[in-house]
mmCIF file of C-alpha atoms in Angstrom:
data_model
loop_
_atom_site.group_PDB
_atom_site.id
_atom_site.type_symbol
_atom_site.label_atom_id
_atom_site.label_comp_id
_atom_site.label_asym_id
_atom_site.label_seq_id
_atom_site.Cartn_x
_atom_site.Cartn_y
_atom_site.Cartn_z
ATOM 1 C CA MET Q 250 -8.656 30.019 99.364
ATOM 2 C CA THR Q 251 -7.083 28.591 96.129
ATOM 3 C CA ILE Q 252 -9.436 27.000 93.722
ATOM 4 C CA LEU Q 253 -8.419 24.298 91.246
ATOM 5 C CA ILE Q 254 -10.073 24.299 87.811
ATOM 6 C CA THR Q 255 -9.595 21.039 85.709
ATOM 7 C CA GLY Q 256 -10.037 21.724 81.872
ATOM 8 C CA SER Q 257 -9.550 25.290 82.414
ATOM 9 C CA ALA Q 258 -8.729 25.983 79.075
ATOM 10 C CA GLY Q 259 -12.203 24.748 78.057
ATOM 11 C CA PHE Q 260 -15.375 26.933 77.161
ATOM 12 C CA ILE Q 261 -16.943 26.155 80.424
ATOM 13 C CA GLY Q 262 -13.833 26.161 82.717
ATOM 14 C CA SER Q 263 -12.179 29.245 81.400
ATOM 15 C CA HIS Q 264 -15.375 31.332 81.662
ATOM 16 C CA LEU Q 265 -15.551 30.073 85.252
ATOM 17 C CA ALA Q 266 -12.351 30.598 86.176
ATOM 18 C CA ARG Q 267 -12.022 34.526 84.967
ATOM 19 C CA ALA Q 268 -15.866 34.953 86.801
ATOM 20 C CA LEU Q 269 -13.987 33.854 90.056
ATOM 21 C CA ILE Q 270 -10.842 35.559 89.399
ATOM 22 C CA TRP Q 271 -12.819 38.613 89.025
ATOM 23 C CA GLN Q 272 -14.455 38.166 92.084
ATOM 24 C CA GLY Q 273 -10.898 37.943 94.027
ATOM 25 C CA GLN Q 274 -10.613 34.454 94.008
ATOM 26 C CA ASP Q 275 -7.086 32.721 93.749
ATOM 27 C CA VAL Q 276 -6.997 29.989 90.972
ATOM 28 C CA ILE Q 277 -5.033 27.226 89.542
ATOM 29 C CA GLY Q 278 -6.017 25.761 86.138
ATOM 30 C CA ILE Q 279 -5.038 22.780 84.361
ATOM 31 C CA ASP Q 280 -5.547 21.406 81.024
ATOM 32 C CA ASN Q 281 -3.777 19.029 78.584
ATOM 33 C CA PHE Q 282 -5.043 20.961 75.349
ATOM 34 C CA ASN Q 283 -6.337 17.819 73.994
ATOM 35 C CA ASP Q 284 -6.691 18.178 70.118
ATOM 36 C CA TYR Q 285 -10.304 17.173 70.324
ATOM 37 C CA TYR Q 286 -10.594 21.115 68.702
ATOM 38 C CA PRO Q 287 -7.710 23.259 67.919
ATOM 39 C CA ARG Q 288 -5.139 23.949 70.483
ATOM 40 C CA ASN Q 289 -5.153 27.899 69.481
ATOM 41 C CA CYS Q 290 -8.884 28.512 70.405
ATOM 42 C CA LYS Q 291 -7.778 26.923 74.364
ATOM 43 C CA GLU Q 292 -4.661 29.004 74.422
ATOM 44 C CA PHE Q 293 -6.646 32.237 73.542
ATOM 45 C CA ASN Q 294 -9.065 30.981 76.620
ATOM 46 C CA VAL Q 295 -6.005 30.902 78.898
ATOM 47 C CA ASP Q 296 -4.653 34.277 77.483
ATOM 48 C CA LEU Q 297 -8.031 35.883 78.846
ATOM 49 C CA CYS Q 298 -7.876 34.062 82.211
ATOM 50 C CA ARG Q 299 -4.166 35.641 82.809
ATOM 51 C CA LEU Q 300 -5.157 39.071 81.463
ATOM 52 C CA ALA Q 301 -8.006 38.675 84.235
ATOM 53 C CA ALA Q 302 -5.837 38.275 86.812
ATOM 54 C CA ALA Q 303 -3.222 41.302 85.842
ATOM 55 C CA LYS Q 304 -3.115 43.722 88.544
ATOM 56 C CA SER Q 305 -4.004 46.441 85.993
ATOM 57 C CA ASP Q 306 -6.337 46.842 83.102
ATOM 58 C CA VAL Q 307 -3.545 47.342 80.616
ATOM 59 C CA LYS Q 308 -3.799 46.826 76.932
ATOM 60 C CA THR Q 309 -1.805 43.542 75.772
ATOM 61 C CA LYS Q 310 0.253 43.505 72.584
ATOM 62 C CA ASP Q 311 -2.499 41.607 70.705
ATOM 63 C CA PRO Q 312 -5.847 44.118 70.260
ATOM 64 C CA GLU Q 313 -8.331 41.395 69.550
ATOM 65 C CA LEU Q 314 -7.471 39.585 72.994
ATOM 66 C CA PHE Q 315 -7.964 42.722 74.733
ATOM 67 C CA SER Q 316 -11.268 43.832 72.781
ATOM 68 C CA VAL Q 317 -12.641 40.470 73.492
ATOM 69 C CA TYR Q 318 -11.602 40.364 76.993
ATOM 70 C CA LYS Q 319 -13.309 44.089 77.773
ATOM 71 C CA LYS Q 320 -16.604 42.730 76.283
ATOM 72 C CA LEU Q 321 -16.773 39.702 78.391
ATOM 73 C CA LYS Q 322 -16.090 41.465 81.255
ATOM 74 C CA GLU Q 323 -18.644 44.251 80.353
ATOM 75 C CA TYR Q 324 -21.283 40.926 79.942
ATOM 76 C CA PHE Q 325 -20.261 39.390 83.369
ATOM 77 C CA SER Q 326 -20.714 43.095 84.909
ATOM 78 C CA GLN Q 327 -24.025 43.344 83.700
ATOM 79 C CA ASN Q 328 -25.607 40.793 86.003
ATOM 80 C CA GLU Q 329 -26.109 42.704 89.341
ATOM 81 C CA GLU Q 330 -25.119 39.299 91.114
ATOM 82 C CA ASN Q 331 -21.580 39.609 89.759
ATOM 83 C CA LYS Q 332 -19.755 41.940 92.231
ATOM 84 C CA ALA Q 333 -16.044 42.279 90.965
ATOM 85 C CA SER Q 334 -13.417 42.533 93.471
ATOM 86 C CA GLN Q 335 -11.397 45.527 93.763
ATOM 87 C CA ASN Q 336 -8.644 43.232 94.064
ATOM 88 C CA GLN Q 337 -8.527 40.331 90.975
ATOM 89 C CA GLY Q 338 -7.322 37.205 92.014
ATOM 90 C CA THR Q 339 -4.290 35.074 91.048
ATOM 91 C CA PHE Q 340 -4.374 32.520 87.973
ATOM 92 C CA ASN Q 341 -1.504 30.250 87.332
ATOM 93 C CA PHE Q 342 -1.935 27.259 84.838
ATOM 94 C CA TYR Q 343 -0.139 23.699 84.462
ATOM 95 C CA GLU Q 344 -0.238 22.108 81.212
ATOM 96 C CA LEU Q 345 -1.150 18.140 81.931
ATOM 97 C CA ASP Q 346 -3.246 15.401 81.523
ATOM 98 C CA ILE Q 347 -5.539 14.203 84.536
ATOM 99 C CA THR Q 348 -4.750 10.589 83.875
ATOM 100 C CA ASN Q 349 -1.030 11.476 85.080
ATOM 101 C CA GLN Q 350 -0.937 10.653 88.811
ATOM 102 C CA SER Q 351 2.609 11.951 89.515
ATOM 103 C CA GLN Q 352 2.045 15.267 87.435
ATOM 104 C CA LEU Q 353 -1.207 15.937 89.574
ATOM 105 C CA GLU Q 354 0.406 15.226 92.802
ATOM 106 C CA GLN Q 355 3.453 17.863 92.280
ATOM 107 C CA VAL Q 356 0.665 20.500 91.377
ATOM 108 C CA PHE Q 357 -1.144 19.997 94.892
ATOM 109 C CA GLN Q 358 2.441 19.715 96.462
ATOM 110 C CA SER Q 359 3.082 23.283 94.943
ATOM 111 C CA ASN Q 360 -0.051 24.840 95.941
ATOM 112 C CA LYS Q 361 -2.533 25.047 98.919
ATOM 113 C CA ILE Q 362 -5.313 24.031 97.000
ATOM 114 C CA THR Q 363 -8.775 24.180 99.164
ATOM 115 C CA LYS Q 364 -11.428 23.417 96.556
ATOM 116 C CA ILE Q 365 -11.612 21.465 93.363
ATOM 117 C CA ILE Q 366 -14.107 22.129 90.438
ATOM 118 C CA HIS Q 367 -13.632 19.310 87.887
ATOM 119 C CA PHE Q 368 -14.630 19.761 84.526
ATOM 120 C CA ALA Q 369 -11.680 18.021 82.704
ATOM 121 C CA ALA Q 370 -12.978 15.333 80.265
ATOM 122 C CA MET Q 371 -13.411 13.957 76.670
ATOM 123 C CA ALA Q 372 -16.834 15.661 75.491
ATOM 124 C CA GLY Q 373 -19.450 15.184 72.924
ATOM 125 C CA VAL Q 374 -21.599 12.111 72.566
ATOM 126 C CA PRO Q 375 -21.085 11.041 68.972
ATOM 127 C CA ASN Q 376 -17.235 10.801 69.380
ATOM 128 C CA SER Q 377 -17.744 8.809 72.758
ATOM 129 C CA THR Q 378 -19.463 5.859 70.477
ATOM 130 C CA LYS Q 379 -16.207 5.650 68.623
ATOM 131 C CA ASN Q 380 -13.780 6.261 71.317
ATOM 132 C CA PRO Q 381 -15.252 4.275 74.340
ATOM 133 C CA VAL Q 382 -12.185 3.227 75.514
ATOM 134 C CA LEU Q 383 -10.180 6.822 75.501
ATOM 135 C CA TYR Q 384 -13.132 8.423 77.039
ATOM 136 C CA SER Q 385 -13.819 5.637 79.825
ATOM 137 C CA ARG Q 386 -10.019 6.363 80.723
ATOM 138 C CA VAL Q 387 -9.705 9.922 80.648
ATOM 139 C CA ASN Q 388 -13.250 10.500 82.403
ATOM 140 C CA VAL Q 389 -13.323 7.807 84.837
ATOM 141 C CA GLU Q 390 -9.486 7.036 85.610
ATOM 142 C CA GLY Q 391 -8.845 10.883 85.719
ATOM 143 C CA THR Q 392 -11.813 11.598 87.752
ATOM 144 C CA THR Q 393 -10.527 8.664 90.385
ATOM 145 C CA ASN Q 394 -6.966 10.387 90.366
ATOM 146 C CA LEU Q 395 -8.902 13.944 91.408
ATOM 147 C CA LEU Q 396 -10.936 12.377 94.055
ATOM 148 C CA GLU Q 397 -7.872 10.555 95.372
ATOM 149 C CA LEU Q 398 -5.693 13.764 95.654
ATOM 150 C CA ALA Q 399 -8.856 15.290 97.024
ATOM 151 C CA THR Q 400 -8.905 13.161 100.099
ATOM 152 C CA LYS Q 401 -5.137 13.041 100.702
ATOM 153 C CA HIS Q 402 -4.652 16.938 100.722
ATOM 154 C CA ASN Q 403 -7.818 17.582 102.541
ATOM 155 C CA ILE Q 404 -9.853 19.577 100.187
ATOM 156 C CA THR Q 405 -12.932 21.272 101.535
ATOM 157 C CA LYS Q 406 -15.200 20.875 98.419
ATOM 158 C CA PHE Q 407 -15.170 19.284 95.367
ATOM 159 C CA LEU Q 408 -17.710 20.035 92.653
ATOM 160 C CA PHE Q 409 -18.123 17.489 89.484
ATOM 161 C CA ALA Q 410 -19.591 18.743 86.328
ATOM 162 C CA SER Q 411 -21.728 16.037 85.069
ATOM 163 C CA SER Q 412 -24.293 16.223 82.077
ATOM 164 C CA SER Q 413 -27.805 15.972 81.157
ATOM 165 C CA SER Q 414 -26.780 12.695 79.495
ATOM 166 C CA VAL Q 415 -27.053 10.808 82.369
ATOM 167 C CA TYR Q 416 -30.980 10.598 82.379
ATOM 168 C CA GLY Q 417 -30.576 9.140 78.535
ATOM 169 C CA HIS Q 418 -33.746 9.931 76.432
ATOM 170 C CA ARG Q 419 -37.127 11.041 78.153
ATOM 171 C CA GLU Q 420 -40.344 11.105 76.015
ATOM 172 C CA LYS Q 421 -42.990 13.841 76.238
ATOM 173 C CA GLU Q 422 -44.805 11.743 79.346
ATOM 174 C CA ASN Q 423 -41.444 12.246 81.537
ATOM 175 C CA PHE Q 424 -39.626 14.823 79.670
ATOM 176 C CA THR Q 425 -38.745 16.939 82.416
ATOM 177 C CA VAL Q 426 -36.138 15.480 84.980
ATOM 178 C CA THR Q 427 -35.248 15.868 88.289
ATOM 179 C CA GLU Q 428 -31.959 14.933 90.404
ATOM 180 C CA SER Q 429 -33.732 12.010 92.152
ATOM 181 C CA ASP Q 430 -34.855 10.099 88.612
ATOM 182 C CA ASP Q 431 -33.081 7.042 87.354
ATOM 183 C CA VAL Q 432 -29.746 7.340 85.484
ATOM 184 C CA SER Q 433 -28.927 4.146 84.896
ATOM 185 C CA LYS Q 434 -30.302 3.694 81.354
ATOM 186 C CA THR Q 435 -28.205 6.512 79.556
ATOM 187 C CA ARG Q 436 -27.771 5.912 76.087
ATOM 188 C CA SER Q 437 -24.223 7.089 75.279
ATOM 189 C CA VAL Q 438 -20.979 6.216 76.210
ATOM 190 C CA TYR Q 439 -19.991 9.892 77.411
ATOM 191 C CA GLY Q 440 -23.177 9.748 79.538
ATOM 192 C CA ALA Q 441 -21.934 6.275 80.964
ATOM 193 C CA THR Q 442 -18.921 7.962 82.301
ATOM 194 C CA LYS Q 443 -20.719 10.725 83.764
ATOM 195 C CA VAL Q 444 -22.736 8.691 85.656
ATOM 196 C CA ALA Q 445 -19.448 6.419 86.404
ATOM 197 C CA GLY Q 446 -17.959 10.003 87.660
ATOM 198 C CA GLU Q 447 -21.123 10.557 89.933
ATOM 199 C CA VAL Q 448 -20.849 7.272 91.710
ATOM 200 C CA LEU Q 449 -17.253 7.704 92.442
ATOM 201 C CA CYS Q 450 -17.951 10.709 94.008
ATOM 202 C CA HIS Q 451 -20.406 9.495 96.165
ATOM 203 C CA ALA Q 452 -18.413 6.570 96.933
ATOM 204 C CA PHE Q 453 -15.422 8.997 98.133
ATOM 205 C CA HIS Q 454 -17.890 10.807 100.394
ATOM 206 C CA LYS Q 455 -19.337 8.124 101.928
ATOM 207 C CA SER Q 456 -16.072 6.268 102.493
ATOM 208 C CA LYS Q 457 -13.656 9.221 102.734
ATOM 209 C CA ASN Q 458 -15.931 11.872 104.019
ATOM 210 C CA LEU Q 459 -15.108 14.244 101.159
ATOM 211 C CA LYS Q 460 -17.776 17.177 100.635
ATOM 212 C CA CYS Q 461 -19.176 16.752 97.134
ATOM 213 C CA ALA Q 462 -21.638 18.409 94.797
ATOM 214 C CA ILE Q 463 -22.608 17.009 91.254
ATOM 215 C CA VAL Q 464 -23.974 19.716 88.788
ATOM 216 C CA ARG Q 465 -25.822 18.279 86.044
ATOM 217 C CA ILE Q 466 -25.201 20.595 83.121
ATOM 218 C CA PHE Q 467 -28.396 20.918 80.967
ATOM 219 C CA GLY Q 468 -26.754 21.898 77.672
ATOM 220 C CA PRO Q 469 -25.733 22.787 75.104
ATOM 221 C CA LEU Q 470 -24.098 25.389 76.835
ATOM 222 C CA TYR Q 471 -23.972 28.320 74.254
ATOM 223 C CA GLY Q 472 -22.261 31.932 74.491
ATOM 224 C CA PRO Q 473 -19.235 33.722 73.559
ATOM 225 C CA LEU Q 474 -16.496 31.389 72.652
ATOM 226 C CA GLN Q 475 -18.395 28.331 72.832
ATOM 227 C CA ARG Q 476 -16.558 25.174 72.002
ATOM 228 C CA PRO Q 477 -15.997 25.391 68.441
ATOM 229 C CA PHE Q 478 -16.363 21.606 67.639
ATOM 230 C CA GLY Q 479 -19.405 19.754 67.699
ATOM 231 C CA MET Q 480 -21.808 22.880 69.368
ATOM 232 C CA LEU Q 481 -24.441 23.737 66.980
ATOM 233 C CA HIS Q 482 -24.745 27.420 67.975
ATOM 234 C CA GLN Q 483 -21.234 27.852 67.044
ATOM 235 C CA ARG Q 484 -21.025 25.662 63.933
ATOM 236 C CA ALA Q 485 -24.283 27.680 62.544
ATOM 237 C CA ILE Q 486 -22.493 31.094 63.070
ATOM 238 C CA ASN Q 487 -19.484 29.890 61.359
ATOM 239 C CA TYR Q 488 -21.292 28.326 58.663
ATOM 240 C CA THR Q 489 -23.314 31.455 58.274
ATOM 241 C CA HIS Q 490 -20.067 33.614 58.160
ATOM 242 C CA ASN Q 491 -18.378 31.347 55.382
ATOM 243 C CA ASN Q 492 -21.491 30.785 53.405
ATOM 244 C CA ASN Q 493 -21.592 26.889 54.290
ATOM 245 C CA ALA Q 494 -24.556 24.554 54.669
ATOM 246 C CA LEU Q 495 -25.614 23.204 57.880
ATOM 247 C CA GLN Q 496 -26.789 19.654 58.716
ATOM 248 C CA ILE Q 497 -29.295 18.928 61.143
ATOM 249 C CA TYR Q 498 -28.778 15.590 62.895
ATOM 250 C CA GLY Q 499 -31.380 16.041 65.724
ATOM 251 C CA LEU Q 500 -33.874 12.997 66.626
ATOM 252 C CA ASN Q 501 -36.690 15.380 65.106
ATOM 253 C CA GLY Q 502 -35.060 17.659 62.703
ATOM 254 C CA LEU Q 503 -35.530 21.123 63.456
ATOM 255 C CA GLU Q 504 -38.654 20.501 65.978
ATOM 256 C CA THR Q 505 -36.024 18.608 68.126
ATOM 257 C CA ALA Q 506 -36.472 20.462 71.739
ATOM 258 C CA LYS Q 507 -33.663 20.718 74.394
ATOM 259 C CA ASP Q 508 -32.567 22.886 77.221
ATOM 260 C CA ALA Q 509 -29.739 25.385 76.252
ATOM 261 C CA THR Q 510 -28.095 27.295 78.592
ATOM 262 C CA TYR Q 511 -26.417 30.606 78.115
ATOM 263 C CA ILE Q 512 -22.756 30.589 79.666
ATOM 264 C CA ASP Q 513 -23.011 33.302 82.189
ATOM 265 C CA ASP Q 514 -26.355 31.637 83.600
ATOM 266 C CA GLU Q 515 -24.453 28.055 83.900
ATOM 267 C CA ILE Q 516 -21.373 30.088 85.796
ATOM 268 C CA GLN Q 517 -23.825 31.550 88.348
ATOM 269 C CA GLY Q 518 -25.129 28.153 89.120
ATOM 270 C CA PHE Q 519 -21.626 26.687 89.749
ATOM 271 C CA ILE Q 520 -20.728 30.026 91.562
ATOM 272 C CA LYS Q 521 -23.913 29.627 93.974
ATOM 273 C CA VAL Q 522 -23.101 25.496 94.445
ATOM 274 C CA LEU Q 523 -19.182 26.273 95.361
ATOM 275 C CA ASN Q 524 -20.608 29.102 97.895
ATOM 276 C CA SER Q 525 -23.260 26.640 99.529
ATOM 277 C CA ASP Q 526 -22.979 24.449 102.338
ATOM 278 C CA PHE Q 527 -23.220 20.701 101.562
ATOM 279 C CA ASP Q 528 -21.828 17.257 102.339
ATOM 280 C CA PHE Q 529 -23.228 15.587 99.359
ATOM 281 C CA GLU Q 530 -25.962 17.363 96.588
ATOM 282 C CA ILE Q 531 -26.930 16.864 93.197
ATOM 283 C CA TYR Q 532 -28.392 19.675 91.476
ATOM 284 C CA ASN Q 533 -29.660 20.228 87.830
ATOM 285 C CA ILE Q 534 -28.123 23.673 86.241
ATOM 286 C CA GLY Q 535 -30.006 24.607 83.230
ATOM 287 C CA THR Q 536 -33.020 26.627 81.837
ATOM 288 C CA GLN Q 537 -36.315 24.508 82.445
ATOM 289 C CA ASN Q 538 -37.070 25.935 79.160
ATOM 290 C CA PRO Q 539 -36.749 23.906 75.964
ATOM 291 C CA LEU Q 540 -36.525 25.329 72.906
ATOM 292 C CA THR Q 541 -36.607 23.947 69.347
ATOM 293 C CA ILE Q 542 -33.578 23.944 67.131
ATOM 294 C CA LYS Q 543 -35.493 25.824 64.909
ATOM 295 C CA HIS Q 544 -35.640 28.718 67.101
ATOM 296 C CA TRP Q 545 -31.944 28.507 67.935
ATOM 297 C CA LEU Q 546 -31.045 29.023 64.393
ATOM 298 C CA ASP Q 547 -33.551 31.859 63.837
ATOM 299 C CA CYS Q 548 -31.771 33.544 66.567
ATOM 300 C CA VAL Q 549 -28.507 33.047 64.620
ATOM 301 C CA GLU Q 550 -30.261 34.500 61.520
ATOM 302 C CA GLN Q 551 -31.064 37.362 63.486
ATOM 303 C CA ALA Q 552 -28.264 38.117 64.883
ATOM 304 C CA THR Q 553 -25.866 37.842 61.609
ATOM 305 C CA ASN Q 554 -28.695 39.304 59.546
ATOM 306 C CA LYS Q 555 -27.971 36.140 57.186
ATOM 307 C CA LYS Q 556 -29.877 33.368 55.794
ATOM 308 C CA LEU Q 557 -28.692 29.890 56.609
ATOM 309 C CA ASN Q 558 -28.376 27.304 54.180
ATOM 310 C CA ILE Q 559 -29.954 24.044 56.056
ATOM 311 C CA GLU Q 560 -30.142 20.298 55.222
ATOM 312 C CA ILE Q 561 -31.842 17.919 57.442
ATOM 313 C CA ILE Q 562 -30.014 14.352 57.962
ATOM 314 C CA GLN Q 563 -30.563 11.152 59.497
ATOM 315 C CA ALA Q 564 -31.040 11.263 63.409
ATOM 316 C CA ASP Q 565 -28.481 10.314 65.564
ATOM 317 C CA ALA Q 566 -29.318 7.310 67.588
ATOM 318 C CA ALA Q 567 -27.073 8.444 70.324
ATOM 319 C CA ASP Q 568 -28.902 11.886 70.724
ATOM 320 C CA VAL Q 569 -31.008 12.609 73.510
ATOM 321 C CA THR Q 570 -33.288 15.025 74.487
ATOM 322 C CA SER Q 571 -34.581 16.185 78.171
ATOM 323 C CA SER Q 572 -35.487 19.266 80.080
ATOM 324 C CA ALA Q 573 -34.147 20.279 83.624
ATOM 325 C CA ASN Q 574 -36.380 20.672 86.796
ATOM 326 C CA ILE Q 575 -34.140 23.216 88.605
ATOM 327 C CA SER Q 576 -36.845 23.810 91.775
ATOM 328 C CA LYS Q 577 -34.181 22.360 93.935
ATOM 329 C CA ALA Q 578 -31.454 24.858 92.579
ATOM 330 C CA LYS Q 579 -33.954 27.673 92.885
ATOM 331 C CA GLU Q 580 -34.877 26.928 96.345
ATOM 332 C CA GLN Q 581 -31.826 25.901 98.018
ATOM 333 C CA LEU Q 582 -29.354 28.261 95.676
ATOM 334 C CA ASN Q 583 -31.860 30.881 94.537
ATOM 335 C CA TYR Q 584 -30.566 29.949 91.223
ATOM 336 C CA ASN Q 585 -32.319 32.213 88.442
ATOM 337 C CA PRO Q 586 -31.182 31.782 84.647
ATOM 338 C CA LYS Q 587 -31.984 35.204 83.104
ATOM 339 C CA THR Q 588 -30.383 35.331 79.585
ATOM 340 C CA LYS Q 589 -32.841 34.671 76.467
ATOM 341 C CA MET Q 590 -31.271 33.179 73.756
ATOM 342 C CA GLN Q 591 -31.829 35.865 71.423
ATOM 343 C CA GLU Q 592 -29.674 37.954 73.677
ATOM 344 C CA GLY Q 593 -27.261 35.102 74.060
ATOM 345 C CA ILE Q 594 -26.504 34.479 70.772
ATOM 346 C CA ARG Q 595 -26.173 38.237 69.794
ATOM 347 C CA ARG Q 596 -23.316 38.093 72.483
ATOM 348 C CA GLN Q 597 -21.681 35.023 70.985
ATOM 349 C CA VAL Q 598 -21.846 36.580 67.355
ATOM 350 C CA GLU Q 599 -20.623 39.808 68.464
ATOM 351 C CA ILE Q 600 -17.646 38.213 70.056
ATOM 352 C CA PHE Q 601 -17.390 35.905 66.944
ATOM 353 C CA LYS Q 602 -16.806 38.828 65.229
ATOM 354 C CA ALA Q 603 -14.109 40.344 67.170
ATOM 355 C CA MET Q 604 -11.864 37.282 66.945
ATOM 356 C CA PRO Q 605 -9.054 36.519 64.585
ATOM 357 C CA GLN Q 606 -9.500 35.676 61.313
ATOM 358 C CA TRP Q 607 -8.299 32.038 62.134
ATOM 359 C CA TYR Q 608 -10.903 31.615 64.577
ATOM 360 C CA GLN Q 609 -13.557 32.952 62.384
ATOM 361 C CA GLU Q 610 -12.762 30.959 59.343
ATOM 362 C CA MET Q 611 -11.667 27.309 61.104
ATOM 363 C CA ASP Q 612 -13.204 24.476 58.495
ATOM 364 C CA GLN Q 613 -13.452 21.860 61.505
ATOM 365 C CA VAL Q 614 -16.555 22.945 63.584
#
């Protein structure tokens, strides 16, 4: 079994790639190294995947890379469900764009791919408002390309990484959302492209019998090597380290409450979906435990042992809040997120301190 992971140089894709490799799976990764955030961050993620696929646990010439790798594997192994294989899987990587159908076709022709996990997308709600055409082209056209190739090459399972953004903003009376809730009123272009991706998956399932599972990610996802641009946990850690003032944009300032899911818990959810039997399913994978931004920042201050300088800024009209009802994932998949935010951020800070200086001092976060 060979699994194709799109967006494998990103935060979630690279974590999942390593987890599957450690469990003995063969992984094909593709990513276009979009400049949404610095290329060297993504190259570091890919190098960690290559290290995971090494046949022996040998030190590389890069001590920082190896130090981070060892710590990430240690975190992964602390969960009793993560049984590492004695034989790591393989990892092959292709730099390409999912909107390029001919390049994608060559990857499928060169490899016996059996399953696809599709993360590759233009990410971030605020940036989607500024670049709607780009978001539509990558997130909708790119997804269509992959679905078409999946049916052409007899892929047995297609997992689509969707987002809680599809639910739009929820007021207190219907704050917690289930998979059957209406997703036609999303507030952002990003959310709209994810709705479109879900609808396309359903259409390919119905018209071409492709087995699809939609995983609605409830984030922000946080943890070691979190996407360095546009993510509050990472920005808070970076700004604390570099003594910068942190601006807060949430709908209700520091009292804005959202689900925030630790990366290893989210990865467990994806693996459980991947290993399940489905024709077409939708799962919320989150925590069902919304915490205030103030709590997030308190955890950062505790982990860094430094005080944050905070400025409250006007709310972002596209920002949304909702909480995942994860009953379906719990009952059908035995999904059970376990990591408390205090511990998750402690790990994120520990990895941040182990990273090279160029990473710690990035000013575009």
